């Protein structure tokens, strides 16, 4: 075979190789284009959920009635019809709320919805979170929500979706109220005035105001021995505490009976302070909240608290 024939065959072979490479590249490009157009449109996409406390309606000595703000985000190219959902909320691992939301929710494609969920939170659990966080020097807490969504129509073969999420939020402290003193010098049979010293404690980074307070004090076995009210606003700035002197009225008959009990029980003589007021704050959570609480103790507690307040006042 001549040299020219060998050269021609080599050129032909190279041409075929180049042609095969071009065909392969074109096929790969067309395949990727096809996959891009026909791949599962929801692969890698998943709805998500979030939670925060929107507002506190009322606070008693055992529970809080609150509105949770629950966000449900739908990144899918199709809408979601949620029949109802069950949820659990934990703060720093402690369960504070668990209930169901029974109303249907419709979320359009690539859209989100914020649902207001009323619930109750037990104060003993919530207070323990704040106290433990304060002891560790924390100013925030991790809110965790787990939600089980029941779908009105199955989607991708599923009729339920379980979603979980964490969110770091400021640590919230419940306002504290203490009876730290009383002035009995004004007590006379013809003069029914008495002054109570009440201490308000606010450990939050925002102010809290107590509006139009009404209160009564049970002494011993006698109910509502002392009654009073304080119209107007008592404001406690952020991260501070204040002692306010509040005038009250006495029910003479009950007061005399309580005095007899006091002689026999001495320092162990019990009392219960009932307080009812509206709350306000620069923080939206506490706007127009109602507080109705009971503070229990004995006369020895009052003496100890008064000494603590006096020492603190001298340092300040």
Coordinates of C-alpha atoms in Angstrom, one line a residue:
X1 CA 0.0 0.0 0.0
X2 CA 1.4 3.4 -1.0
X3 CA 2.2 6.1 1.5
X4 CA -0.6 8.3 0.0
X5 CA -3.2 5.6 0.7
X6 CA -2.0 5.2 4.3
X7 CA -2.2 9.0 4.9
X8 CA -5.7 9.1 3.4
X9 CA -6.9 6.3 5.8
X10 CA -5.5 8.0 8.8
X11 CA -7.2 11.3 7.9
X12 CA -10.5 9.4 7.5
X13 CA -10.1 7.7 10.8
X14 CA -9.5 11.0 12.6
X15 CA -12.5 12.5 10.9
X16 CA -14.7 9.6 12.2
X17 CA -13.4 10.1 15.7
X18 CA -14.1 13.8 15.6
X19 CA -17.5 13.1 14.2
X20 CA -18.3 10.6 17.0
X21 CA -17.1 13.1 19.7
X22 CA -19.4 15.8 18.2
X23 CA -22.3 13.4 18.1
X24 CA -21.7 12.4 21.7
X25 CA -21.5 16.0 22.9
X26 CA -24.7 16.9 21.0
X27 CA -26.4 13.9 22.5
X28 CA -25.3 14.8 26.1
X29 CA -26.5 18.4 25.6
X30 CA -29.9 17.3 24.3
X31 CA -30.2 14.9 27.2
X32 CA -29.5 17.5 29.8
X33 CA -31.9 19.8 28.1
X34 CA -34.6 17.1 28.2
X35 CA -33.9 16.4 31.9
X36 CA -34.1 20.1 32.7
X37 CA -37.6 20.3 31.1
X38 CA -39.0 17.0 32.3
X39 CA -37.4 16.4 35.7
X40 CA -39.6 16.2 38.8
X41 CA -40.5 19.8 39.5
X42 CA -40.6 19.3 43.3
X43 CA -37.3 17.5 43.7
X44 CA -35.3 19.3 46.4
X45 CA -38.2 21.5 47.4
X46 CA -39.9 21.1 50.7
X47 CA -42.5 23.2 52.6
X48 CA -41.2 24.7 55.9
X49 CA -42.7 25.9 59.1
X50 CA -41.8 28.5 61.7
X51 CA -43.2 29.8 65.0
X52 CA -43.0 32.8 67.4
X53 CA -45.2 34.3 70.1
X54 CA -47.4 37.0 68.6
X55 CA -49.1 38.3 71.7
X56 CA -50.1 37.4 75.2
X57 CA -53.8 37.8 76.0
X58 CA -53.8 37.0 79.7
X59 CA -51.5 35.8 82.5
X60 CA -52.7 34.1 85.7
X61 CA -50.7 32.5 88.5
X62 CA -50.8 29.1 86.6
X63 CA -51.1 29.7 82.8
X64 CA -50.8 32.2 79.9
X65 CA -53.3 32.5 77.0
X66 CA -51.2 33.4 74.0
X67 CA -51.4 33.7 70.2
X68 CA -48.7 31.8 68.4
X69 CA -47.7 33.1 64.9
X70 CA -47.1 30.0 62.7
X71 CA -45.6 30.4 59.3
X72 CA -46.2 27.8 56.6
X73 CA -44.1 28.3 53.5
X74 CA -44.9 26.5 50.2
X75 CA -42.1 26.6 47.6
X76 CA -43.8 24.0 45.4
X77 CA -45.1 24.9 41.9
X78 CA -48.6 23.6 43.0
X79 CA -50.9 24.7 45.8
X80 CA -51.4 23.0 49.1
X81 CA -54.8 22.3 50.9
X82 CA -54.2 21.6 54.6
X83 CA -57.2 20.1 56.3
X84 CA -55.8 20.7 59.9
X85 CA -52.5 20.2 61.7
X86 CA -51.2 19.1 65.1
X87 CA -48.2 20.9 66.7
X88 CA -45.8 20.8 69.6
X89 CA -43.7 23.8 70.7
X90 CA -40.6 23.5 72.8
X91 CA -38.3 26.2 74.2
X92 CA -34.7 25.0 75.0
X93 CA -36.0 21.5 74.9
X94 CA -38.9 22.1 77.4
X95 CA -42.4 21.5 76.0
X96 CA -44.6 24.6 76.5
X97 CA -47.5 24.0 74.1
X98 CA -49.2 21.0 72.4
X99 CA -52.5 21.2 70.6
X100 CA -54.4 21.0 67.2
X101 CA -55.4 23.7 64.7
X102 CA -58.7 22.5 63.2
X103 CA -59.3 25.1 60.5
X104 CA -58.5 24.4 56.8
X105 CA -55.7 26.4 55.2
X106 CA -55.1 26.9 51.5
X107 CA -51.7 28.0 50.3
X108 CA -51.1 28.9 46.7
X109 CA -48.1 27.7 44.7
X110 CA -44.8 29.4 45.7
X111 CA -46.6 31.3 48.5
X112 CA -46.7 31.3 52.3
X113 CA -49.3 31.9 55.0
X114 CA -49.1 33.1 58.6
X115 CA -51.7 31.5 60.8
X116 CA -52.6 32.8 64.3
X117 CA -52.9 29.9 66.6
X118 CA -54.4 30.4 70.1
X119 CA -53.0 28.2 72.8
X120 CA -52.2 27.9 76.5
X121 CA -48.8 27.8 78.2
X122 CA -48.2 26.5 81.7
X123 CA -46.3 29.1 83.7
X124 CA -44.3 26.6 85.8
X125 CA -42.6 25.2 82.6
X126 CA -42.2 28.6 81.0
X127 CA -40.8 30.2 84.2
X128 CA -38.2 27.4 84.6
X129 CA -36.9 28.1 81.1
X130 CA -36.3 31.8 82.0
X131 CA -34.7 31.0 85.3
X132 CA -32.3 28.4 83.9
X133 CA -31.4 30.7 81.0
X134 CA -30.8 33.6 83.4
X135 CA -28.5 31.4 85.5
X136 CA -26.5 30.5 82.4
X137 CA -26.3 34.1 81.3
X138 CA -28.4 33.6 78.2
X139 CA -30.4 36.4 76.6
X140 CA -32.1 34.2 74.0
X141 CA -33.7 30.7 73.7
X142 CA -34.3 28.2 70.9
X143 CA -38.0 27.8 69.9
X144 CA -38.7 24.4 68.2
X145 CA -41.9 23.6 66.4
X146 CA -42.9 20.1 65.1
X147 CA -46.1 20.2 63.0
X148 CA -48.0 17.3 61.4
X149 CA -50.0 18.7 58.5
X150 CA -53.0 16.6 57.3
X151 CA -53.6 17.3 53.6
X152 CA -57.1 17.5 52.1
X153 CA -55.8 15.8 48.9
X154 CA -52.8 13.4 48.7
X155 CA -49.7 15.0 47.2
X156 CA -46.9 12.8 45.7
X157 CA -48.6 9.8 47.3
X158 CA -48.6 11.4 50.8
X159 CA -51.6 12.6 52.8
X160 CA -49.5 14.0 55.7
X161 CA -46.4 16.1 56.0
X162 CA -44.2 16.3 59.1
X163 CA -42.3 19.6 59.4
X164 CA -39.8 20.8 62.1
X165 CA -37.9 24.0 62.5
X166 CA -35.8 25.9 65.1
X167 CA -35.7 29.6 65.6
X168 CA -33.6 31.6 68.1
X169 CA -35.6 34.3 69.9
X170 CA -35.0 36.7 72.8
X171 CA -35.5 35.1 76.2
X172 CA -38.8 36.4 77.7
X173 CA -39.2 36.9 81.4
X174 CA -42.6 37.1 83.0
X175 CA -43.1 40.2 85.2
X176 CA -42.7 39.5 88.9
X177 CA -44.8 41.1 91.7
X178 CA -44.0 40.9 95.4
X179 CA -45.6 42.3 98.5
X180 CA -42.6 43.7 100.5
X181 CA -44.1 45.8 103.2
X182 CA -47.1 47.4 104.8
X183 CA -47.7 50.4 107.1
X184 CA -50.1 49.7 109.9
X185 CA -49.5 52.9 111.8
X186 CA -52.4 54.6 110.0
X187 CA -54.7 51.8 111.1
X188 CA -57.3 53.1 113.6
X189 CA -60.9 52.2 114.2
X190 CA -62.0 55.4 112.6
X191 CA -59.3 55.5 110.0
X192 CA -59.3 52.6 107.5
X193 CA -56.3 53.6 105.4
X194 CA -53.4 51.3 105.0
X195 CA -50.3 51.5 102.7
X196 CA -48.9 48.4 100.9
X197 CA -45.4 48.4 99.4
X198 CA -45.5 46.3 96.2
X199 CA -42.4 45.5 94.2
X200 CA -42.5 45.2 90.4
X201 CA -39.6 43.3 88.7
X202 CA -38.9 43.5 85.0
X203 CA -36.0 41.5 83.7
X204 CA -36.7 42.1 80.0
X205 CA -35.0 44.5 77.5
X206 CA -38.2 46.4 77.2
X207 CA -40.5 48.4 79.5
X208 CA -43.7 47.0 81.0
X209 CA -46.6 49.1 82.3
X210 CA -49.4 48.0 84.7
X211 CA -52.6 49.9 84.1
X212 CA -55.7 50.4 86.4
X213 CA -54.7 47.9 89.0
X214 CA -57.2 46.5 91.4
X215 CA -56.2 44.2 94.3
X216 CA -57.2 42.5 97.5
X217 CA -55.3 40.8 100.3
X218 CA -56.5 37.8 102.2
X219 CA -55.1 37.7 105.7
X220 CA -55.2 34.3 107.4
X221 CA -58.5 32.6 106.8
X222 CA -60.3 35.9 106.1
X223 CA -60.9 36.6 102.4
X224 CA -60.6 40.1 100.9
X225 CA -59.6 41.6 104.2
X226 CA -57.9 44.5 102.3
X227 CA -59.1 46.0 99.1
X228 CA -57.8 48.7 96.9
X229 CA -57.3 50.1 93.4
X230 CA -54.7 52.2 91.7
X231 CA -56.0 54.0 88.6
X232 CA -53.5 55.2 86.0
X233 CA -50.3 53.6 84.8
X234 CA -47.4 52.2 86.8
X235 CA -44.4 51.9 84.4
X236 CA -41.4 49.7 85.1
X237 CA -38.4 50.4 82.8
X238 CA -36.4 47.6 81.1
X239 CA -34.1 45.5 83.4
X240 CA -35.2 47.2 86.6
X241 CA -37.5 46.9 89.6
X242 CA -39.5 49.5 91.6
X243 CA -41.3 49.6 94.8
X244 CA -44.6 51.5 94.8
X245 CA -46.7 52.5 97.9
X246 CA -50.3 51.8 97.3
X247 CA -53.2 53.0 99.6
X248 CA -55.9 50.4 100.3
X249 CA -59.1 50.2 102.3
X250 CA -59.8 47.8 105.2
X251 CA -62.8 45.8 106.1
X252 CA -62.7 46.4 109.9
X253 CA -64.6 43.3 111.0
X254 CA -62.4 40.9 109.0
X255 CA -59.3 42.8 110.0
X256 CA -60.0 42.3 113.7
X257 CA -60.6 38.6 113.2
X258 CA -57.3 38.3 111.2
X259 CA -55.5 40.1 114.0
X260 CA -56.6 37.4 116.5
X261 CA -55.2 34.7 114.2
X262 CA -52.0 36.7 113.8
X263 CA -51.4 36.6 117.6
X264 CA -51.4 32.8 117.6
X265 CA -49.5 32.2 114.3
X266 CA -46.9 34.9 114.5
X267 CA -44.4 35.0 111.7
X268 CA -46.1 32.1 110.0
X269 CA -49.3 34.1 109.5
X270 CA -50.3 33.6 105.8
X271 CA -51.5 36.1 103.2
X272 CA -52.5 36.1 99.6
X273 CA -52.3 39.1 97.3
X274 CA -54.8 39.1 94.4
X275 CA -54.0 41.5 91.6
X276 CA -55.9 42.3 88.4
X277 CA -54.7 44.8 85.8
X278 CA -54.0 45.5 82.1
X279 CA -50.5 45.5 80.8
X280 CA -48.8 47.5 78.1
X281 CA -45.3 47.6 76.7
X282 CA -43.1 48.9 73.9
X283 CA -43.0 45.2 72.9
X284 CA -46.0 44.1 70.8
X285 CA -46.2 40.8 72.7
X286 CA -47.6 42.5 75.8
X287 CA -49.9 45.1 74.3
X288 CA -53.3 45.1 76.0
X289 CA -52.5 41.9 77.9
X290 CA -54.6 41.1 81.0
X291 CA -52.8 40.0 84.2
X292 CA -54.6 38.3 87.0
X293 CA -52.4 36.7 89.5
X294 CA -52.1 35.6 93.1
X295 CA -49.0 36.0 95.3
X296 CA -48.9 33.9 98.4
X297 CA -46.6 34.0 101.4
X298 CA -46.4 34.8 105.1
X299 CA -45.4 37.8 107.3
X300 CA -41.9 36.4 107.6
X301 CA -41.5 36.5 103.8
X302 CA -42.5 40.2 103.8
X303 CA -39.8 41.0 106.4
X304 CA -37.2 39.2 104.4
X305 CA -38.1 40.8 101.1
X306 CA -38.2 44.2 102.7
X307 CA -34.7 43.8 104.0
X308 CA -33.5 42.7 100.5
X309 CA -35.1 45.8 98.8
X310 CA -33.7 48.1 101.4
X311 CA -30.1 46.8 100.9
X312 CA -30.5 47.0 97.1
X313 CA -31.8 50.6 97.4
X314 CA -28.7 51.6 99.5
X315 CA -26.4 50.1 96.8
X316 CA -28.3 52.0 94.0

